[in-house]
Short mmCIF file of C-alpha atoms and ligand atoms in Angstrom, two decimals:
data_model
loop_
_atom_site.label_atom_id
_atom_site.label_comp_id
_atom_site.label_asym_id
_atom_site.label_seq_id
_atom_site.Cartn_x
_atom_site.Cartn_y
_atom_site.Cartn_z
CA MET Q 29 12.42 -2.25 -24.00
CA THR Q 30 9.66 -1.60 -26.18
CA SER Q 31 10.20 -4.94 -27.67
CA ALA Q 32 11.23 -7.02 -24.36
CA ALA Q 33 7.69 -5.34 -23.20
CA LEU Q 34 5.76 -7.01 -26.56
CA GLN Q 35 6.94 -10.03 -26.41
CA SER Q 36 5.79 -10.25 -22.44
CA LEU Q 37 2.83 -9.00 -23.43
CA GLN Q 38 2.10 -11.34 -26.34
CA GLU Q 39 2.73 -13.83 -23.61
CA ILE Q 40 0.55 -15.81 -22.74
CA ASP Q 41 -1.78 -18.72 -21.63
CA PRO Q 42 -4.32 -20.06 -24.57
CA HIS Q 43 -6.78 -21.46 -21.88
CA TYR Q 44 -8.03 -18.41 -20.91
CA PRO Q 45 -9.52 -15.63 -22.86
CA VAL Q 46 -6.90 -12.63 -24.28
CA PRO Q 47 -6.18 -9.99 -22.44
CA ARG Q 48 -8.40 -7.15 -22.50
CA VAL Q 49 -6.02 -4.57 -21.81
CA LEU Q 50 -3.18 -6.42 -24.50
CA GLU Q 51 -4.96 -4.83 -27.61
CA PHE Q 52 -4.45 -1.37 -26.14
CA LEU Q 53 -0.60 -2.05 -24.86
CA SER Q 54 -0.06 -3.40 -27.95
CA ALA Q 55 -0.90 -0.30 -29.76
CA PRO Q 56 1.98 2.14 -30.46
CA ASP Q 57 0.81 4.90 -29.74
CA ASN Q 58 -0.16 3.17 -25.85
CA ALA Q 59 3.86 2.98 -25.44
CA ALA Q 60 4.56 4.99 -22.29
CA PHE Q 61 1.32 2.90 -20.87
CA LEU Q 62 3.23 -0.65 -21.31
CA GLU Q 63 6.38 1.28 -20.47
CA TYR Q 64 5.54 1.49 -16.78
CA VAL Q 65 3.35 -1.71 -16.26
CA HIS Q 66 6.84 -3.34 -17.74
CA ASN Q 67 8.69 -1.77 -15.03
CA ASP Q 68 6.20 -2.27 -12.62
CA PRO Q 69 6.90 0.82 -10.65
CA PHE Q 70 5.03 0.62 -6.74
CA GLY Q 71 2.63 3.75 -8.05
CA CYS Q 72 -0.51 3.76 -5.67
CA HIS Q 73 0.44 4.71 -2.48
CA VAL Q 74 2.24 7.42 -1.97
CA PHE Q 75 1.84 11.30 -4.35
CA PRO Q 76 5.05 12.85 -3.56
CA GLY Q 77 5.17 16.43 -3.33
CA ASP Q 78 6.83 18.85 -5.89
CA ILE Q 79 8.80 20.82 -3.99
CA PRO Q 80 12.07 19.45 -2.82
CA ASN Q 81 14.06 20.23 0.33
CA HIS Q 82 10.77 22.17 1.97
CA PRO Q 83 11.86 23.02 5.41
CA LEU Q 84 11.08 20.60 8.46
CA ASP Q 85 10.23 23.17 10.29
CA ALA Q 86 7.86 24.25 7.32
CA PHE Q 87 6.31 20.21 7.24
CA LEU Q 88 5.57 20.32 10.82
CA ALA Q 89 3.12 23.91 10.80
CA ASP Q 90 1.71 21.93 7.55
CA MET Q 91 0.62 18.59 9.58
CA ASP Q 92 0.12 20.73 12.79
CA GLU Q 93 -2.89 23.00 10.50
CA GLY Q 94 -3.85 19.96 8.02
CA ILE Q 95 -4.54 17.47 11.23
CA ARG Q 96 -6.47 20.94 12.73
CA GLN Q 97 -9.00 21.55 10.21
CA ALA Q 98 -9.59 17.81 9.26
CA PRO Q 99 -12.33 15.48 11.44
CA ARG Q 100 -10.08 12.14 11.84
CA ILE Q 101 -6.23 10.98 10.88
CA HIS Q 102 -4.61 7.51 9.76
CA LEU Q 103 -2.01 7.29 12.33
CA TRP Q 104 -0.06 4.33 11.52
CA SER Q 105 3.54 2.51 13.52
CA TYR Q 106 5.56 0.33 11.51
CA ILE Q 107 7.81 -2.27 12.87
CA PRO Q 108 10.60 -3.94 10.83
CA THR Q 109 11.33 -7.07 12.05
CA CYS Q 110 11.09 -10.48 10.06
CA ARG Q 111 12.26 -13.40 10.33
CA TYR Q 112 12.95 -14.62 7.04
CA ARG Q 113 13.18 -12.05 3.90
CA CYS Q 114 10.94 -12.62 0.97
CA HIS Q 115 12.69 -12.98 -2.38
CA PHE Q 116 10.12 -10.16 -3.73
CA CYS Q 117 10.70 -7.57 -0.58
CA GLN Q 118 12.11 -4.64 -0.24
CA TYR Q 119 10.58 -2.68 2.76
CA PRO Q 120 12.96 -1.82 5.42
CA THR Q 121 13.25 -5.02 7.48
CA ILE Q 122 15.17 -6.75 10.57
CA ILE Q 123 15.91 -10.21 9.87
CA LEU Q 124 16.04 -11.82 13.37
CA ASN Q 125 15.47 -15.05 15.06
CA PRO Q 126 12.75 -13.89 17.29
CA GLN Q 127 14.31 -16.66 20.32
CA SER Q 128 17.17 -15.57 20.78
CA ALA Q 129 19.00 -13.79 23.11
CA SER Q 130 19.80 -10.94 21.43
CA SER Q 131 17.08 -10.25 19.50
CA GLN Q 132 14.96 -9.62 22.26
CA VAL Q 133 17.26 -6.41 22.76
CA VAL Q 134 16.23 -5.35 19.19
CA PHE Q 135 12.58 -5.84 20.39
CA ARG Q 136 13.32 -3.37 23.11
CA ASP Q 137 14.70 -0.82 21.35
CA LEU Q 138 12.54 -0.70 18.71
CA VAL Q 139 9.26 -0.02 20.68
CA ASP Q 140 11.46 2.73 22.48
CA TYR Q 141 12.53 4.44 19.39
CA ASN Q 142 9.27 4.19 17.74
CA ILE Q 143 7.85 6.39 21.29
CA LYS Q 144 10.84 8.27 21.70
CA GLU Q 145 9.90 9.20 17.62
CA ALA Q 146 6.23 9.12 18.57
CA LYS Q 147 6.43 11.92 21.66
CA MET Q 148 9.00 14.01 19.66
CA TRP Q 149 5.61 13.94 16.95
CA LEU Q 150 3.31 15.03 19.75
CA ALA Q 151 5.75 17.88 20.59
CA ARG Q 152 5.96 20.00 17.84
CA VAL Q 153 2.57 18.82 15.98
CA PRO Q 154 0.11 20.40 18.91
CA SER Q 155 -2.94 19.47 17.31
CA LEU Q 156 -1.71 15.39 17.45
CA ALA Q 157 -2.49 14.95 20.55
CA GLN Q 158 -6.06 15.74 20.20
CA ALA Q 159 -6.39 14.55 16.87
CA GLU Q 160 -9.81 12.27 16.66
CA VAL Q 161 -7.73 8.58 15.60
CA GLY Q 162 -10.55 7.26 12.20
CA GLU Q 163 -7.87 4.36 11.87
CA PHE Q 164 -4.35 2.77 14.40
CA ASN Q 165 -2.78 0.80 12.26
CA ILE Q 166 0.76 -1.68 13.10
CA PHE Q 167 2.18 -1.96 9.94
CA GLY Q 168 5.31 -4.35 9.05
CA GLY Q 169 7.17 -5.80 8.94
CA THR Q 170 6.20 -8.54 11.27
CA PRO Q 171 5.03 -6.40 14.30
CA SER Q 172 3.84 -9.85 15.15
CA LEU Q 173 6.95 -10.90 16.37
CA LEU Q 174 6.96 -8.83 19.18
CA PRO Q 175 7.06 -10.38 22.41
CA GLU Q 176 4.40 -9.41 24.98
CA PRO Q 177 4.91 -7.47 27.15
CA GLU Q 178 6.94 -5.06 24.60
CA LEU Q 179 3.37 -4.49 22.34
CA ARG Q 180 1.31 -4.09 25.59
CA ARG Q 181 4.10 -1.01 26.48
CA LEU Q 182 3.45 0.11 22.70
CA MET Q 183 -0.09 -0.29 22.94
CA ALA Q 184 0.19 1.90 26.31
CA PHE Q 185 1.74 4.37 24.98
CA TYR Q 186 -0.28 4.60 22.29
CA THR Q 187 -3.59 4.63 23.62
CA SER Q 188 -2.91 7.26 26.44
CA HIS Q 189 -0.94 9.80 24.09
CA PHE Q 190 -3.46 9.98 21.28
CA ASN Q 191 -7.25 10.38 20.48
CA PHE Q 192 -8.37 6.74 19.96
CA GLY Q 193 -11.77 7.59 21.32
CA ALA Q 194 -12.95 6.75 17.91
CA ALA Q 195 -10.17 4.85 16.45
CA THR Q 196 -10.77 1.18 14.84
CA MET Q 197 -7.78 -0.89 15.93
CA ARG Q 198 -5.89 -2.13 12.74
CA PHE Q 199 -2.52 -5.31 12.98
CA GLU Q 200 -0.55 -6.35 10.15
CA GLY Q 201 1.23 -9.62 10.96
CA GLU Q 202 2.15 -12.51 9.25
CA PRO Q 203 1.31 -16.18 9.19
CA GLY Q 204 3.21 -17.97 11.13
CA THR Q 205 3.16 -15.89 14.07
CA LEU Q 206 0.26 -15.45 14.19
CA THR Q 207 -1.04 -17.95 16.61
CA LYS Q 208 -4.17 -18.12 18.56
CA ASP Q 209 -2.65 -16.79 21.78
CA TYR Q 210 -1.13 -13.60 19.63
CA LEU Q 211 -4.39 -12.98 18.05
CA ALA Q 212 -6.18 -13.33 22.19
CA LEU Q 213 -3.70 -11.00 22.86
CA LEU Q 214 -4.89 -8.60 19.73
CA LYS Q 215 -8.24 -9.27 20.52
CA GLU Q 216 -7.57 -7.87 24.26
CA LEU Q 217 -5.47 -4.61 23.35
CA GLY Q 218 -8.87 -3.49 20.92
CA PHE Q 219 -7.45 -4.61 17.63
CA THR Q 220 -10.57 -6.08 15.75
CA LYS Q 221 -8.20 -5.93 12.20
CA ILE Q 222 -6.39 -8.56 10.79
CA SER Q 223 -4.27 -8.49 8.06
CA PHE Q 224 -1.38 -10.62 6.75
CA GLY Q 225 -0.03 -12.08 4.00
CA ALA Q 226 -0.50 -15.38 2.26
CA GLN Q 227 0.50 -14.31 -1.26
CA SER Q 228 -1.06 -17.71 -2.39
CA PHE Q 229 -2.47 -20.55 -1.28
CA ASP Q 230 -0.02 -22.46 -3.00
CA ASP Q 231 2.64 -24.50 -0.97
CA ARG Q 232 5.70 -24.75 -4.07
CA ILE Q 233 4.36 -20.81 -5.22
CA ILE Q 234 4.72 -20.02 -0.99
CA ALA Q 235 7.62 -21.59 -0.87
CA ALA Q 236 9.37 -20.23 -4.78
CA CYS Q 237 8.79 -16.22 -2.91
CA GLY Q 238 11.27 -17.57 0.03
CA ARG Q 239 8.11 -17.90 2.66
CA MET Q 240 8.52 -20.18 5.61
CA HIS Q 241 5.01 -20.29 6.22
CA SER Q 242 1.62 -22.95 4.72
CA ALA Q 243 -0.66 -22.54 2.95
CA ASP Q 244 -2.99 -24.67 6.05
CA GLU Q 245 -0.93 -22.06 8.71
CA CYS Q 246 -3.18 -19.23 6.55
CA VAL Q 247 -6.33 -20.93 6.70
CA GLU Q 248 -5.82 -21.85 10.21
CA THR Q 249 -5.09 -17.95 10.89
CA ILE Q 250 -8.40 -17.40 9.32
CA HIS Q 251 -10.45 -19.65 11.22
CA ASN Q 252 -8.77 -18.82 14.53
CA ALA Q 253 -9.19 -15.03 13.49
CA ARG Q 254 -12.36 -16.11 13.28
CA ALA Q 255 -13.06 -17.88 15.79
CA LEU Q 256 -11.62 -15.11 18.09
CA GLY Q 257 -14.75 -13.07 16.91
CA PHE Q 258 -12.43 -10.59 14.08
CA ASP Q 259 -15.12 -8.70 12.33
CA TRP Q 260 -12.54 -8.19 9.22
CA VAL Q 261 -9.35 -9.82 7.83
CA SER Q 262 -7.53 -9.19 5.02
CA VAL Q 263 -5.26 -10.95 3.08
CA ASP Q 264 -2.80 -10.68 0.46
CA LEU Q 265 -2.11 -11.68 -2.98
CA ILE Q 266 0.12 -11.34 -5.37
CA TYR Q 267 0.01 -12.43 -9.21
CA GLY Q 268 3.31 -13.03 -10.95
CA MET Q 269 5.53 -14.68 -9.04
CA LEU Q 270 7.43 -17.49 -9.27
CA GLY Q 271 6.30 -20.65 -11.41
CA GLN Q 272 3.09 -18.86 -10.69
CA GLU Q 273 0.16 -20.27 -13.53
CA VAL Q 274 -3.42 -18.58 -14.82
CA ASP Q 275 -4.49 -21.83 -13.08
CA ASP Q 276 -2.42 -20.84 -9.54
CA VAL Q 277 -4.71 -18.08 -9.48
CA ARG Q 278 -7.63 -19.30 -10.60
CA TYR Q 279 -7.40 -21.91 -6.88
CA ASP Q 280 -6.15 -18.71 -5.12
CA MET Q 281 -9.67 -16.84 -6.35
CA GLU Q 282 -11.38 -19.94 -5.61
CA LYS Q 283 -9.94 -20.00 -1.82
CA THR Q 284 -10.84 -16.35 -1.52
CA LEU Q 285 -14.15 -17.69 -2.12
CA GLU Q 286 -14.42 -20.86 -0.10
CA LEU Q 287 -12.82 -19.02 3.12
CA GLU Q 288 -15.44 -15.65 2.58
CA LEU Q 289 -12.14 -13.59 2.83
CA SER Q 290 -13.98 -9.83 4.02
CA HIS Q 291 -10.68 -8.27 2.35
CA VAL Q 292 -7.67 -9.41 -0.02
CA VAL Q 293 -5.74 -7.63 -1.47
CA CYS Q 294 -4.22 -9.21 -5.37
CA THR Q 295 -1.00 -6.53 -6.25
CA LYS Q 296 0.95 -7.18 -9.56
CA LEU Q 297 4.62 -7.95 -8.60
CA HIS Q 298 6.43 -4.96 -8.42
CA MET Q 299 9.95 -5.26 -9.38
CA GLU Q 300 11.16 -1.55 -9.88
CA GLU Q 301 13.23 -0.10 -6.77
CA PHE Q 302 10.47 1.44 -4.48
CA MET Q 303 12.59 4.62 -3.38
CA LYS Q 304 12.01 5.84 -7.09
CA ARG Q 305 8.12 5.99 -6.91
CA ARG Q 306 7.82 6.38 -3.37
CA THR Q 307 6.09 4.02 -1.06
CA GLY Q 308 4.25 4.10 1.72
CA VAL Q 309 7.32 2.32 3.75
CA SER Q 310 9.82 2.44 1.50
CA GLY Q 311 12.86 -0.57 0.98
CA VAL Q 312 16.83 0.36 1.12
CA ARG Q 313 17.77 -2.98 -0.25
CA GLU Q 314 16.64 -4.59 -3.39
CA SER Q 315 14.54 -7.60 -2.65
CA LEU Q 316 16.79 -10.76 -4.28
CA TRP Q 317 14.77 -10.74 -7.02
CA GLN Q 318 15.27 -7.43 -8.27
CA LYS Q 319 19.00 -8.17 -7.39
CA LYS Q 320 19.33 -11.67 -9.23
CA GLY Q 321 16.57 -10.48 -12.11
CA LEU Q 322 13.86 -12.66 -13.47
CA VAL Q 323 16.30 -15.78 -13.35
CA ASP Q 324 13.28 -19.49 -14.12
CA LYS Q 325 14.15 -21.47 -11.32
CA ASN Q 326 14.30 -25.24 -12.20
CA ASP Q 327 10.98 -26.11 -13.73
CA MET Q 328 9.93 -22.40 -12.89
CA ARG Q 329 9.33 -19.38 -14.24
CA PHE Q 330 7.88 -16.01 -14.05
CA PRO Q 331 5.35 -15.83 -16.13
CA GLY Q 332 4.83 -12.82 -18.69
CA LEU Q 333 2.99 -9.88 -19.52
CA GLY Q 334 0.28 -11.08 -21.07
CA LYS Q 335 -0.17 -13.98 -17.89
CA GLN Q 336 -0.28 -11.65 -15.84
CA TYR Q 337 -3.19 -9.38 -17.03
CA GLN Q 338 -4.96 -13.21 -17.36
CA MET Q 339 -4.51 -13.42 -14.10
CA ARG Q 340 -5.75 -9.70 -13.13
CA GLU Q 341 -8.59 -10.63 -15.15
CA LEU Q 342 -9.43 -13.52 -13.10
CA VAL Q 343 -9.84 -11.59 -10.22
CA GLU Q 344 -12.02 -9.14 -11.47
CA LEU Q 345 -13.89 -11.98 -12.65
CA TYR Q 346 -14.46 -14.08 -9.95
CA LEU Q 347 -14.88 -10.82 -7.36
CA ALA Q 348 -16.74 -9.59 -9.61
CA ASP Q 349 -20.14 -10.55 -7.94
CA GLY Q 350 -19.43 -9.95 -4.13
CA TYR Q 351 -16.72 -7.46 -3.21
CA ARG Q 352 -15.80 -4.12 -4.71
CA GLU Q 353 -12.42 -3.18 -5.18
CA HIS Q 354 -12.04 0.13 -3.35
CA PRO Q 355 -9.14 1.22 -3.47
CA THR Q 356 -7.27 -0.38 -6.97
CA MET Q 357 -5.97 -3.53 -5.81
CA TYR Q 358 -8.03 -3.74 -2.62
CA PHE Q 359 -11.11 -5.81 -2.98
CA HIS Q 360 -13.26 -5.65 0.28
CA ARG Q 361 -17.12 -8.24 0.78
CA GLN Q 362 -20.12 -6.53 -0.34
CA GLY Q 363 -21.70 -5.16 2.56
CA GLN Q 364 -19.17 -5.16 4.98
CA PRO Q 365 -16.62 -1.46 4.32
CA ALA Q 366 -13.99 -0.85 2.19
CA GLU Q 367 -10.18 -0.32 4.09
CA LYS Q 368 -11.02 2.27 5.87
CA TRP Q 369 -7.43 3.81 5.97
CA LYS Q 370 -6.90 4.18 2.46
CA ALA Q 371 -10.46 5.24 2.50
CA LEU Q 372 -8.95 7.71 4.80
CA ILE Q 373 -6.27 9.37 2.59
CA THR Q 374 -8.00 9.25 -0.44
CA ASP Q 375 -11.34 9.03 -1.27
CA LEU Q 376 -12.04 12.21 -2.58
CA ASP Q 377 -14.43 13.90 -0.28
CA LYS Q 378 -11.99 13.21 3.21
CA GLN Q 379 -8.06 12.58 1.41
CA TYR Q 380 -7.30 13.40 5.54
CA PRO Q 381 -3.62 14.00 6.71
CA GLU Q 382 -1.76 10.52 8.34
CA VAL Q 383 1.26 10.49 10.45
CA ALA Q 384 3.74 7.23 9.96
CA ILE Q 385 5.89 6.93 13.02
CA GLY Q 386 8.81 4.56 12.35
CA LEU Q 387 11.65 3.39 9.83
CA GLY Q 388 10.85 4.52 6.16
CA GLY Q 389 7.61 5.65 6.45
CA SER Q 390 6.03 8.24 5.25
CA SER Q 391 3.69 10.65 6.67
CA LYS Q 392 1.83 13.33 4.94
CA CYS Q 393 -1.29 16.21 4.89
CA ILE Q 394 -2.06 18.51 1.03
CA GLY Q 395 0.61 20.98 1.79
CA ALA Q 396 3.32 18.29 2.44
CA GLU Q 397 4.79 15.03 2.75
CA ALA Q 398 7.53 13.73 4.67
CA ILE Q 399 9.90 9.70 4.24
CA ASN Q 400 11.01 8.41 7.01
CA ILE Q 401 15.28 7.57 7.22
CA THR Q 402 15.29 3.53 6.03
CA SER Q 403 18.85 2.79 7.07
CA TYR Q 404 17.70 1.18 10.67
CA PRO Q 405 21.95 2.57 12.04
CA LEU Q 406 20.88 6.25 11.08
CA TYR Q 407 16.95 5.73 11.91
CA LYS Q 408 18.40 5.01 15.86
CA GLN Q 409 21.26 8.18 15.31
CA ALA Q 410 18.78 10.59 14.78
CA LEU Q 411 16.68 10.19 17.38
CA ASP Q 412 19.88 9.25 19.52
CA GLU Q 413 20.45 12.87 18.81
CA ASN Q 414 16.95 14.19 19.24
CA ARG Q 415 16.32 14.67 15.97
CA LEU Q 416 12.85 13.78 13.92
CA PRO Q 417 13.92 10.58 11.79
CA ILE Q 418 13.23 12.27 8.54
CA ASP Q 419 14.82 11.85 5.03
CA GLU Q 420 12.92 13.97 2.78
CA THR Q 421 10.12 16.60 2.85
CA ARG Q 422 8.78 17.86 -0.19
CA GLY Q 423 6.04 20.74 -0.22
CA MET Q 424 3.49 20.88 -2.62
CA SER Q 425 2.45 23.56 -4.96
CA PRO Q 426 -1.45 24.25 -5.68
CA MET Q 427 -1.00 23.07 -9.19
CA GLN Q 428 0.26 19.51 -7.66
CA ARG Q 429 -2.47 19.51 -4.53
CA GLU Q 430 -5.30 19.68 -7.33
CA LEU Q 431 -2.91 16.98 -9.21
CA ASN Q 432 -2.80 14.93 -6.10
CA ALA Q 433 -6.62 15.07 -5.28
CA PHE Q 434 -7.22 14.67 -8.50
CA LYS Q 435 -5.04 11.39 -8.53
CA MET Q 436 -5.82 10.06 -5.29
CA ALA Q 437 -9.51 9.93 -6.46
CA LEU Q 438 -8.96 7.71 -9.31
CA SER Q 439 -7.16 5.25 -7.58
CA THR Q 440 -9.77 4.99 -5.31
CA LEU Q 441 -12.09 3.12 -8.33
CA ILE Q 442 -14.62 5.50 -7.06
CA PRO Q 443 -16.12 7.73 -10.09
CA VAL Q 444 -14.36 11.18 -9.76
CA ASP Q 445 -17.42 13.87 -8.99
CA ASP Q 446 -16.44 17.85 -10.35
CA ARG Q 447 -19.02 18.43 -7.44
CA VAL Q 448 -17.19 17.19 -4.42
CA TYR Q 449 -13.93 18.37 -6.28
CA GLN Q 450 -15.22 22.17 -6.08
CA ARG Q 451 -15.77 22.27 -2.84
CA ARG Q 452 -12.45 21.20 -2.12
CA PHE Q 453 -10.96 23.56 -4.09
CA ASN Q 454 -13.07 26.94 -3.51
CA GLY Q 455 -15.63 26.69 -6.05
CA LYS Q 456 -12.45 25.40 -8.65
CA SER Q 457 -13.16 22.57 -11.33
CA PHE Q 458 -10.83 20.08 -12.37
CA PHE Q 459 -12.38 20.69 -16.15
CA ALA Q 460 -10.20 24.76 -14.76
CA ASN Q 461 -7.47 22.56 -14.87
CA PRO Q 462 -4.67 22.71 -17.82
CA VAL Q 463 -3.07 19.73 -17.13
CA ILE Q 464 -6.38 17.76 -15.65
CA ASP Q 465 -8.35 18.57 -18.70
CA SER Q 466 -5.93 17.65 -21.04
CA ALA Q 467 -5.22 14.27 -19.57
CA LEU Q 468 -8.93 14.31 -19.71
CA ALA Q 469 -9.36 14.78 -23.49
CA THR Q 470 -6.18 11.99 -23.98
CA LEU Q 471 -7.85 9.96 -21.63
CA THR Q 472 -11.43 9.43 -23.41
CA ARG Q 473 -9.53 9.53 -26.64
CA LYS Q 474 -7.91 6.25 -25.88
CA GLY Q 475 -11.53 4.82 -24.04
CA LEU Q 476 -9.88 4.68 -20.28
CA VAL Q 477 -12.50 7.50 -18.74
CA THR Q 478 -15.70 8.16 -20.10
CA VAL Q 479 -16.81 12.18 -19.00
CA ASP Q 480 -20.82 12.32 -18.28
CA ASN Q 481 -22.76 15.01 -16.09
CA HIS Q 482 -19.72 16.16 -14.22
CA VAL Q 483 -18.59 12.63 -13.79
CA VAL Q 484 -15.39 10.83 -14.71
CA MET Q 485 -15.75 6.27 -14.67
CA LEU Q 486 -13.08 5.19 -15.12
CA THR Q 487 -13.88 2.48 -17.78
CA PRO Q 488 -12.73 -1.41 -17.69
CA ASN Q 489 -9.36 -1.08 -19.33
CA GLY Q 490 -9.10 2.20 -17.51
CA VAL Q 491 -9.83 0.59 -14.12
CA THR Q 492 -6.73 -2.75 -15.25
CA LEU Q 493 -4.43 0.04 -15.55
CA VAL Q 494 -5.07 3.05 -13.28
CA GLU Q 495 -1.73 3.40 -12.08
CA ALA Q 496 -0.23 3.84 -15.61
CA ILE Q 497 -2.51 6.70 -15.71
CA ILE Q 498 -1.78 7.99 -12.68
CA ASN Q 499 1.79 8.04 -13.66
CA THR Q 500 2.24 8.68 -17.21
CA GLN Q 501 -1.07 10.78 -17.90
CA PHE Q 502 -0.81 14.00 -15.35
CA PRO Q 503 3.65 16.05 -16.02
CA THR Q 504 3.88 18.25 -13.51
CA SER Q 505 7.25 19.39 -14.93
CA GLN Q 506 6.09 22.22 -17.11
CA PHE Q 507 4.85 23.91 -14.33
CA PRO Q 508 7.80 25.86 -12.44
CA THR Q 509 7.41 24.52 -8.66
CA ALA Q 510 6.31 27.58 -6.57
CA GLN Q 511 9.15 28.46 -3.95
CA ALA Q 512 8.59 27.31 -0.31
C1 SAM E 1278 5.27 -5.80 4.04
S1 SAM E 1278 3.89 -6.44 3.70
C2 SAM E 1278 3.56 -7.00 5.74
C3 SAM E 1278 3.22 -8.43 5.47
C4 SAM E 1278 3.60 -9.06 5.98
N1 SAM E 1278 4.64 -9.03 6.44
C5 SAM E 1278 3.72 -10.05 5.61
O1 SAM E 1278 4.14 -10.67 4.91
O2 SAM E 1278 2.82 -11.73 6.20
C6 SAM E 1278 2.59 -6.61 2.70
C7 SAM E 1278 2.61 -6.95 1.46
O3 SAM E 1278 2.98 -5.47 0.28
C8 SAM E 1278 3.37 -7.16 -0.07
N2 SAM E 1278 4.12 -6.87 -1.35
C9 SAM E 1278 5.75 -6.75 -0.48
N3 SAM E 1278 6.32 -6.47 -1.69
C10 SAM E 1278 6.25 -6.70 -2.90
C11 SAM E 1278 5.99 -6.51 -4.05
N4 SAM E 1278 7.47 -6.47 -5.22
N5 SAM E 1278 5.73 -6.98 -5.15
C12 SAM E 1278 3.93 -7.03 -5.09
N6 SAM E 1278 3.25 -6.70 -3.88
C13 SAM E 1278 4.84 -6.75 -2.65
C14 SAM E 1278 2.92 -8.56 -0.07
O4 SAM E 1278 1.90 -9.06 -0.20
C15 SAM E 1278 2.59 -8.36 1.41
O5 SAM E 1278 1.85 -8.51 1.75
S1 SF4 E 1279 7.39 -10.04 2.72
FE1 SF4 E 1279 6.35 -9.45 4.71
S2 SF4 E 1279 7.96 -11.01 6.39
FE2 SF4 E 1279 8.17 -11.24 3.78
S3 SF4 E 1279 10.39 -9.15 4.38
FE3 SF4 E 1279 8.23 -8.35 3.55
S4 SF4 E 1279 7.66 -7.67 5.38
FE4 SF4 E 1279 9.05 -9.45 5.82
#
């Protein structure tokens, strides 16, 4: 395993600088980091609880209390429909032909079930109806497939049952379906932020990952959204995909700058089963590339780890002047705000609750978290039986609360200030937490963080490896889990 990882790490493009992290990851002492990045789990989205089988009523009571105390929350709704399945994607999706008559029934059902689930949340978590929504997101899947009447129905429900007084509204679509008319509809409904996946600006690479849109359509969507007055357009890019070379990522970065994107998400291809690490939205199915393995096709190859880090460093180089990374992978233009929903749930001075409605969604507050059912038939069955479609709930011991708060803060890439931490934990310093203190000693020795005057800062290698740091350096098993 480690020799395969080392081999992959040594695969680099001679036309680009040797990646900075290569020396660090090659050291036998750092094998845990190498193993982690070689497996590519999705690690920076959910910070799980450590108390399994937390009773549902206790979870809901924790959420009620957490929401009552927070100045605002992140609320999201997940629409799982897609018109094709991308080869890298494990998200819970329902693949359909949006034009067919049978699909209209699916859209109607999805909105019905989503509203029913939201009503159950409102009934069981009384503080939710009044809570100020900081940002409302419609995530997917491809919500831009929802027919206009269904989207209007969904939004009429949310805006009349939740406190949207101060909310920004953000919508995640797919470029082939975010037409001018659809964007105009979103604008009329109050959305000001649009996000969609391009994955690459190269048609060859877009096609190789099974997507059915062109790079030109992505560019057109960006121009149309701007012309309609969307002040925030975010594009998802992936590096490490089939046929992708370091040069291709350079092209993606040149396009990003040329298009003056307000926001860009640059993610390394993740191949490990999402469910193992639990993501914001968890999948039930393996992606095609997981099922078949990373098999090179025709003249196209998957880049190894060394090239992936050359790609990552190229992203950093291109975006260094005009953009800031906050949190990891999310780059916003300087002078424009960072990704708001991410800041609401992960910044150390916030870490507010989030409520997720829909297939595979995950909700959390300081004391507990839950993940929804990921199979559509089981999701429907739960709601038909008037049960919240929650698959698993976990509580958080006092130790886990501290660790999660610290790890989330690290993931933002903002220096972690002990004085802010102390305000969160009744004057307790993170240096007084034995797991954090010991991890900081190791990370300092390895040159991944610096500690200066109460503030922990990631070094450049630390920034690149932050997911590996979070997921390998803060063991919890040595602490017996508290009882619920
Ligand atoms: C669930 S999708 C929603 C966006 C929309 N469905 C689209 O594809 O245009 C959110 C983003 O997650 C990213 N993603 C999904 N699976 C991934 C994987 N295995 N590795 C890295 N990124 C992934 C993609 O960049 C994708 O655009
Ligand atoms: S990446 Fe987006 S469009 Fe592709 S299958 Fe996943 S959710 Fe659907």
